[in-house]
The first five atom37 places (N, CA, C, CB, O) and aatype in JSON, in Angstrom:
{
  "aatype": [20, 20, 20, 20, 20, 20, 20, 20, 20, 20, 20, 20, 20, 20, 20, 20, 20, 20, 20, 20, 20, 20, 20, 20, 20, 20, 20, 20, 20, 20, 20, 20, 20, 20, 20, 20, 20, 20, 20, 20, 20, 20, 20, 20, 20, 20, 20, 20, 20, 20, 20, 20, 20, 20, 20, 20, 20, 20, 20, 20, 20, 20, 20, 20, 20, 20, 20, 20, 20, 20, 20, 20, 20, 20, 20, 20, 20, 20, 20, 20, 20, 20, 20, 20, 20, 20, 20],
  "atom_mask": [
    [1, 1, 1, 1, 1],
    [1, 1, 1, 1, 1],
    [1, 1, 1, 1, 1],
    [1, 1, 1, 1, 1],
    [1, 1, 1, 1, 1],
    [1, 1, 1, 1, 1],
    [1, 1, 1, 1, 1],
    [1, 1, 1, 1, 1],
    [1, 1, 1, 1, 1],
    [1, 1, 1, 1, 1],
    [1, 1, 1, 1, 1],
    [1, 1, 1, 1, 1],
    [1, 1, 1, 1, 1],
    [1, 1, 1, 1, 1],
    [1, 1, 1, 1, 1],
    [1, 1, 1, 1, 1],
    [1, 1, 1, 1, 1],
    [1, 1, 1, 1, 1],
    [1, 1, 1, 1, 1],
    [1, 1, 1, 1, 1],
    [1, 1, 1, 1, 1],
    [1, 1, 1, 1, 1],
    [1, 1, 1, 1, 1],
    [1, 1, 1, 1, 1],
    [1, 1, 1, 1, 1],
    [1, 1, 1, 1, 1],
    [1, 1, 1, 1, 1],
    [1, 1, 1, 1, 1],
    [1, 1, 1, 1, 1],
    [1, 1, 1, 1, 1],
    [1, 1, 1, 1, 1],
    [1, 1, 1, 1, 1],
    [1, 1, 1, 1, 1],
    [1, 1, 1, 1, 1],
    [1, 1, 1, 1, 1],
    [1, 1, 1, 1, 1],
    [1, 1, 1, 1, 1],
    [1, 1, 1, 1, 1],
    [1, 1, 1, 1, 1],
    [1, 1, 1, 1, 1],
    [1, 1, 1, 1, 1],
    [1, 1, 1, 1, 1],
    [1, 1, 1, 1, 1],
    [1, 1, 1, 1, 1],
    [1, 1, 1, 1, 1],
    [1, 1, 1, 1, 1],
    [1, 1, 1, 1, 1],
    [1, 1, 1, 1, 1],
    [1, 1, 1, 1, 1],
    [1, 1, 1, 1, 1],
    [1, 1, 1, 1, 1],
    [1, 1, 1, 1, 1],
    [1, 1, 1, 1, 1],
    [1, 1, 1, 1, 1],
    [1, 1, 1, 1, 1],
    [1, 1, 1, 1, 1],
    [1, 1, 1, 1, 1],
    [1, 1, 1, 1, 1],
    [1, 1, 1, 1, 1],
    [1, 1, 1, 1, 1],
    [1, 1, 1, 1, 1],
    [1, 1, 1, 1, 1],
    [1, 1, 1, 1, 1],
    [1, 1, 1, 1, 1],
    [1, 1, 1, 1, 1],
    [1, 1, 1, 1, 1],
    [1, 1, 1, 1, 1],
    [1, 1, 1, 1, 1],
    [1, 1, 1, 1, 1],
    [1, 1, 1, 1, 1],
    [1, 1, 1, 1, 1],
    [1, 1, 1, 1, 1],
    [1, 1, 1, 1, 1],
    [1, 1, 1, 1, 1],
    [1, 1, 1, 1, 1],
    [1, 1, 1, 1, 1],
    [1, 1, 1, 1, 1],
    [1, 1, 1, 1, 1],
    [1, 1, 1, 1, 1],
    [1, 1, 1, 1, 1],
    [1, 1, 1, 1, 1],
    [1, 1, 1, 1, 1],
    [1, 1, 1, 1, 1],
    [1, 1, 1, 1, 1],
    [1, 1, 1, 1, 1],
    [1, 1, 1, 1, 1],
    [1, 1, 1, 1, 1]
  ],
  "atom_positions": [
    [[0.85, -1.18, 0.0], [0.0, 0.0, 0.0], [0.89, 1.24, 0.0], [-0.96, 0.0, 1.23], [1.88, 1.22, 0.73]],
    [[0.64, 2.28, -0.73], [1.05, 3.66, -0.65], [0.89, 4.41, 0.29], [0.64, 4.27, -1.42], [-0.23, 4.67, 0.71]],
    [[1.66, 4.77, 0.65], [1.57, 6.24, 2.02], [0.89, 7.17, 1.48], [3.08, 7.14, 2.56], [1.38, 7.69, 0.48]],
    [[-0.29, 7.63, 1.93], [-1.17, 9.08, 1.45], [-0.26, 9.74, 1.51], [-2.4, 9.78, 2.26], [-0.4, 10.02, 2.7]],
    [[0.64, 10.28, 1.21], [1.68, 11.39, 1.4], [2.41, 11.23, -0.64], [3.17, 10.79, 3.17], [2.66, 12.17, -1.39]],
    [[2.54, 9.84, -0.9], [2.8, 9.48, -2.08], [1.71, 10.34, -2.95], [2.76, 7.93, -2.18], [2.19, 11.25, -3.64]],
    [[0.12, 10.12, -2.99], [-0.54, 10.13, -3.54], [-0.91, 12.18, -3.62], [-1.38, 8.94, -3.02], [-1.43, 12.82, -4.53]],
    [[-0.47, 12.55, -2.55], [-0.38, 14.0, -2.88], [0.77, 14.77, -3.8], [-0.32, 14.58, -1.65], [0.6, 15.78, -4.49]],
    [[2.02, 13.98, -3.61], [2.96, 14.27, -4.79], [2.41, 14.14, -5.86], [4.06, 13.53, -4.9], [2.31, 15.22, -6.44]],
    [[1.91, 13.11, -6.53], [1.06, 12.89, -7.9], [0.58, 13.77, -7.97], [0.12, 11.95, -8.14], [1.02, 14.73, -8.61]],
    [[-0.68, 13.74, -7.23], [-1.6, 15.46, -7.84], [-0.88, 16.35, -8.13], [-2.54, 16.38, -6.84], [-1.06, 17.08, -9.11]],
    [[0.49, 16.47, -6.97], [1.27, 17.86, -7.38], [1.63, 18.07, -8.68], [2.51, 18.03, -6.73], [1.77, 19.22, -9.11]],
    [[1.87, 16.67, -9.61], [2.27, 16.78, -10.65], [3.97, 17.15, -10.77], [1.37, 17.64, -11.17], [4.57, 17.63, -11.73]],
    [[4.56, 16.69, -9.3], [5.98, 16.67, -9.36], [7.03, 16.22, -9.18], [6.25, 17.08, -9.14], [7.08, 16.46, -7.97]],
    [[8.49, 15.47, -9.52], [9.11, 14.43, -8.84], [8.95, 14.21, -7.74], [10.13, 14.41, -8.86], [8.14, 14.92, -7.14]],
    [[9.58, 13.25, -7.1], [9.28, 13.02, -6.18], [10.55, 12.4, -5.55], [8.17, 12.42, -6.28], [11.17, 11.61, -6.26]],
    [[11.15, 12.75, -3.93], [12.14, 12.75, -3.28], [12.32, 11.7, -2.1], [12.21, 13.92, -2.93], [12.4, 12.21, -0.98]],
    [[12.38, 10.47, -2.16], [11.93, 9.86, -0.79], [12.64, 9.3, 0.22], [11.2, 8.97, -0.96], [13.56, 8.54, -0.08]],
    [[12.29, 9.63, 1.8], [13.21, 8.93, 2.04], [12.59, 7.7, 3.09], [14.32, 9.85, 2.52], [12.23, 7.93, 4.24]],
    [[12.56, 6.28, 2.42], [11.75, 5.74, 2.3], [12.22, 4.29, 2.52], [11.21, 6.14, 1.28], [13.28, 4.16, 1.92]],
    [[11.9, 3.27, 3.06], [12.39, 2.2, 3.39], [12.71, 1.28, 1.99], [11.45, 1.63, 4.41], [12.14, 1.2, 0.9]],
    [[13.57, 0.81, 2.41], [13.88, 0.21, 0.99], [13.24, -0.86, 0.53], [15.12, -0.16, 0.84], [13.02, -1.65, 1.45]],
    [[12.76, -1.32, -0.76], [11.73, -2.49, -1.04], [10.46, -2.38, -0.73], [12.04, -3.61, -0.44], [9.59, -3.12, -1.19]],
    [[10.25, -1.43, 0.09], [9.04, -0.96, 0.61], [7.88, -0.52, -0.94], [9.54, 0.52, 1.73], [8.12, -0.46, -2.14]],
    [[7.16, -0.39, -0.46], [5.85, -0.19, -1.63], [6.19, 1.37, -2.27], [3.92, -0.19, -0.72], [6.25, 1.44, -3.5]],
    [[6.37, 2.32, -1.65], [6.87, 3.65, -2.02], [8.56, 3.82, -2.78], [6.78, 4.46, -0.57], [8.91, 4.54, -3.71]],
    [[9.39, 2.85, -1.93], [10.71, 2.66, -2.3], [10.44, 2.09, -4.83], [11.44, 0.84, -0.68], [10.88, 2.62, -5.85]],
    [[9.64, 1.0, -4.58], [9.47, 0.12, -5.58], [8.09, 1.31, -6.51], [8.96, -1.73, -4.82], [8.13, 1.02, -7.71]],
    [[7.37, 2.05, -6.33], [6.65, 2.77, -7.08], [7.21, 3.81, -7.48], [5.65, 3.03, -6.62], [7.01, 4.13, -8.65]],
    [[8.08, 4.64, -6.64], [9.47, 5.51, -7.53], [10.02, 5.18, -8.7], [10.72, 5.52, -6.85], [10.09, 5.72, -9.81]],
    [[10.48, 3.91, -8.09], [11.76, 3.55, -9.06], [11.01, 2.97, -10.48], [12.93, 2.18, -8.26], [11.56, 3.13, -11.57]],
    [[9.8, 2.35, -10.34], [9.42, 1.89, -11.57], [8.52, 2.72, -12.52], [8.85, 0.76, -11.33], [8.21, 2.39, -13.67]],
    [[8.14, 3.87, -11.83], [7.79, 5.1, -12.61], [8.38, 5.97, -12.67], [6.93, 5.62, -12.43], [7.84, 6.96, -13.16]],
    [[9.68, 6.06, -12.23], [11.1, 7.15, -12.82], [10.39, 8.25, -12.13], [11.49, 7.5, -14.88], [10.47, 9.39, -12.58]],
    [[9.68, 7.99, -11.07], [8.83, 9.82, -10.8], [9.93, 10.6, -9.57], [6.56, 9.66, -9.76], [9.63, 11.41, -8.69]],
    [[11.22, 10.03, -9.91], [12.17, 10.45, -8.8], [12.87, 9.82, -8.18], [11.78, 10.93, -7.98], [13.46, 8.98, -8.86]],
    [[13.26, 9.83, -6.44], [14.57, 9.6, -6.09], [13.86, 8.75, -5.03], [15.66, 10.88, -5.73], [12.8, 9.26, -4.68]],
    [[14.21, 7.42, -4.33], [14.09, 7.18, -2.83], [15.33, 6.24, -2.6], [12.55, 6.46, -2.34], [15.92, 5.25, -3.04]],
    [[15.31, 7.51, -1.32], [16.76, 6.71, -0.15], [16.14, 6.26, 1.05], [18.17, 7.93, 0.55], [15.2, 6.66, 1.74]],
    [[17.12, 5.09, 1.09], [16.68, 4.05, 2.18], [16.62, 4.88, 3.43], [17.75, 2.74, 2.37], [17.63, 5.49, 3.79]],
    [[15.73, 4.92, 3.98], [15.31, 5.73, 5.16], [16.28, 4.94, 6.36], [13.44, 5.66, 5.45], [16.06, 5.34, 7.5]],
    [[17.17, 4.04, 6.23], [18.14, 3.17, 7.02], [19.45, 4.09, 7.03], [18.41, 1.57, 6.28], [20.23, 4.28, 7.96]],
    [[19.47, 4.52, 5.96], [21.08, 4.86, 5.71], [21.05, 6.8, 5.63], [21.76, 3.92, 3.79], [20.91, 7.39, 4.56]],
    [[21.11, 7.06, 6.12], [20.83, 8.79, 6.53], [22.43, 9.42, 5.96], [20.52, 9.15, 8.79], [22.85, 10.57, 5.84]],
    [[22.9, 8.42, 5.75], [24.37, 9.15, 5.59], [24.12, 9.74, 4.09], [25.93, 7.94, 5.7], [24.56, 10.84, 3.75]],
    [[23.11, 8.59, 2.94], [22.76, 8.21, 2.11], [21.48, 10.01, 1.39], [22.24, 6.55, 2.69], [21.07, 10.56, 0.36]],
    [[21.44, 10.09, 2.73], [20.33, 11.43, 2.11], [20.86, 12.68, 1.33], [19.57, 12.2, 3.4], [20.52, 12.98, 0.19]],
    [[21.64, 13.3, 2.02], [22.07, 14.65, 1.34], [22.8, 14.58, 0.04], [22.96, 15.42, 2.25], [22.53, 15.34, -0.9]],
    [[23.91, 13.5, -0.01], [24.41, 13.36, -1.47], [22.77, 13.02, -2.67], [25.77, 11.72, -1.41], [22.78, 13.37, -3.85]],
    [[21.67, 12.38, -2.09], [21.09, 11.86, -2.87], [20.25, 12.85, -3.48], [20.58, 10.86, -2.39], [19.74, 12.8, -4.6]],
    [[20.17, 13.91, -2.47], [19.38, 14.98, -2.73], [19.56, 15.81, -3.0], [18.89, 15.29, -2.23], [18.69, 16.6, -3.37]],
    [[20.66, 16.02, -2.96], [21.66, 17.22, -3.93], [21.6, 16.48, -5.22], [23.58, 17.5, -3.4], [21.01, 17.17, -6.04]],
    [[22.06, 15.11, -5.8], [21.75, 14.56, -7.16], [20.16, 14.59, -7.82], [22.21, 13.09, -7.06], [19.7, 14.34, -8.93]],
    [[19.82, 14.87, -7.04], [17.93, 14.7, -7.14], [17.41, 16.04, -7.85], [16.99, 14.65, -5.29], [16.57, 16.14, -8.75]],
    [[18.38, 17.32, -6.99], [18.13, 18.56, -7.43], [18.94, 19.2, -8.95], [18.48, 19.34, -6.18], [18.72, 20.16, -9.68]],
    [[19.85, 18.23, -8.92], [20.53, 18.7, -10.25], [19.96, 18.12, -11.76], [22.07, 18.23, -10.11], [20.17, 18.55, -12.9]],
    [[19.12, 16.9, -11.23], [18.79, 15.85, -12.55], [16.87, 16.18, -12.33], [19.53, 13.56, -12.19], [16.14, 15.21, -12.53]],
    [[16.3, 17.33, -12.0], [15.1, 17.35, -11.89], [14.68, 17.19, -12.78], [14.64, 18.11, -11.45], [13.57, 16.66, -12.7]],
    [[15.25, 17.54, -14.43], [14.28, 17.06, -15.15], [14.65, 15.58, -15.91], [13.93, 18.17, -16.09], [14.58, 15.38, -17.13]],
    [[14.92, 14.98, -15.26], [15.52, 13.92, -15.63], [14.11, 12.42, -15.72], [16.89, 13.8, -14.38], [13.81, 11.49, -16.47]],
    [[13.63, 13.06, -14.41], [12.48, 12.85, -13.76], [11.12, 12.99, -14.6], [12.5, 13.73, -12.68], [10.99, 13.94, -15.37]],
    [[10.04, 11.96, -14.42], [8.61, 12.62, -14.83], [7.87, 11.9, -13.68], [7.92, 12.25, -16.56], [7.99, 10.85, -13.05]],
    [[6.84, 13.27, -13.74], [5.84, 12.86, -12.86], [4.48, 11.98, -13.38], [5.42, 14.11, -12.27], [3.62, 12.55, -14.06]],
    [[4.41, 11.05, -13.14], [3.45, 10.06, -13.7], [1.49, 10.77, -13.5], [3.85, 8.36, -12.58], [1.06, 11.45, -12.57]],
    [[1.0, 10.45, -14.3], [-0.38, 10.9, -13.99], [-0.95, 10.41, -12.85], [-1.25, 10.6, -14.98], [-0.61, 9.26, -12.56]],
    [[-1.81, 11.01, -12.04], [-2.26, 11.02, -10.88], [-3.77, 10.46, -11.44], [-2.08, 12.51, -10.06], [-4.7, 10.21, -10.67]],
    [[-3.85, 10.35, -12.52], [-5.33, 10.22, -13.31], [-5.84, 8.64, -12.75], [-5.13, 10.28, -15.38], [-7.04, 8.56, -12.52]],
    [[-4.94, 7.26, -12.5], [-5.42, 6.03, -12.32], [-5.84, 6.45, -10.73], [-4.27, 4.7, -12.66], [-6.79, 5.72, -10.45]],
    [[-5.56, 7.22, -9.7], [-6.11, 6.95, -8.78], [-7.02, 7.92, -8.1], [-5.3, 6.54, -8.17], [-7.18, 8.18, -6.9]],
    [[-7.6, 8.4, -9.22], [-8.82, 9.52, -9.14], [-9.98, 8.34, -8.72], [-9.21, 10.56, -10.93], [-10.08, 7.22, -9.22]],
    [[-10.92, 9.01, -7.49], [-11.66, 8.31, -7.52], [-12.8, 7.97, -8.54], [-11.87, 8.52, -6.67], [-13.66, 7.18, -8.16]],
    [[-12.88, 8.47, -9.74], [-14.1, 8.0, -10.46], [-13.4, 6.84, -11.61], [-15.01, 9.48, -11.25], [-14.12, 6.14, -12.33]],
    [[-11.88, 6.8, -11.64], [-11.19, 5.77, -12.41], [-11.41, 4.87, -11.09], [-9.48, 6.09, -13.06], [-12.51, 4.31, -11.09]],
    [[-10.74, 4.66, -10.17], [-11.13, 4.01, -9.16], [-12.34, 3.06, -9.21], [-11.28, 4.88, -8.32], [-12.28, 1.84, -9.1]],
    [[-13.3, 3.7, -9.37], [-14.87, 3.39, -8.62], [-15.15, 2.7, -10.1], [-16.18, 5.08, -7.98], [-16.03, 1.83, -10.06]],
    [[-14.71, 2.87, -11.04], [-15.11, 2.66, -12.37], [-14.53, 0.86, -12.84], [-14.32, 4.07, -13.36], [-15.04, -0.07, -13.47]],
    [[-13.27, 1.09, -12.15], [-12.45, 0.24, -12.03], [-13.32, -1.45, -10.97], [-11.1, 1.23, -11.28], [-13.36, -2.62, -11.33]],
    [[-13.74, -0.94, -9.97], [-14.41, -1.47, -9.39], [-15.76, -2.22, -9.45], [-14.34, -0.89, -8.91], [-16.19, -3.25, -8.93]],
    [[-16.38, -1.03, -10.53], [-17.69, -1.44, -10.72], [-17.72, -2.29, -12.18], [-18.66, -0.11, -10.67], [-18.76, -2.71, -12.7]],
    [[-16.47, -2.43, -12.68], [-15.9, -3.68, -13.97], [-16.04, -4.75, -13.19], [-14.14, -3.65, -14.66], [-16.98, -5.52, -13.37]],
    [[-15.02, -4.96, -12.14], [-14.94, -5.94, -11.49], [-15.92, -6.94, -10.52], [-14.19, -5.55, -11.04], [-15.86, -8.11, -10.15]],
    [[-16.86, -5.79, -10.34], [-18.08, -6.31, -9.95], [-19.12, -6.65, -10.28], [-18.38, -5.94, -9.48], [-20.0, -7.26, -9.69]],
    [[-18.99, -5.97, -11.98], [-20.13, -6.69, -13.42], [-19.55, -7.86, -13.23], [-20.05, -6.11, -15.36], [-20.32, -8.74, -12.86]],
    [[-18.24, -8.22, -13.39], [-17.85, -9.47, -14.14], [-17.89, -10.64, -12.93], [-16.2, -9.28, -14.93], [-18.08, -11.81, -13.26]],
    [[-17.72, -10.3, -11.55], [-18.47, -10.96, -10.59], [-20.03, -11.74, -10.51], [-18.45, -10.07, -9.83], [-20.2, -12.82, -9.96]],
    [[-21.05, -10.99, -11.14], [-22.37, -11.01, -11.32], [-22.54, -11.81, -12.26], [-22.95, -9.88, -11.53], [-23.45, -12.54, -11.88]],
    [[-22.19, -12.16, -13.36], [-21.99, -12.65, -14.84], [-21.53, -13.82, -14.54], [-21.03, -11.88, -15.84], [-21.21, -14.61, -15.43]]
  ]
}
């Protein structure tokens, strides 16, 4: 599951900086949507170099659409899954 804190970056529509347990659900949704940087929230030594690289390569970065977890894609999403339940 995503940290509500993830899901407000999206809307922001802006990379995103984390410092975030590693393998963790937030660690693994960064990295596979390029929407930015996460350092292992273990290794603190690990933060400031990462975030100084974070600030130099900003556009290196994209921010992924926030559009799949709007609630009416959501609910829409749901109510597929629950035709095809019925059927």
């Amino acid at each position: 599951q995503l940290p509500a804190k993830l899901y407000e970056y999206l809307r922001a529509g802006r990379p995103t900086f984390g410092i975030v347990p590693r393998d963790g659900a937030a660690d693994r949704w960064i990295r596979e949507h390029r929407s930015g940087v996460s350092v292992d929230s273990a290794a603190p030594d690990r933060w400031a170099p990462e975030l100084r690289g974070f600030l130099d390569s900003l556009a290196d970065y994209r921010a992924p659409s926030a559009e799949p977890f709007y609630r009416r894609t959501l609910t829409g999403r749901l109510a597929a899954i629950l035709d095809g339940v019925r059927r």
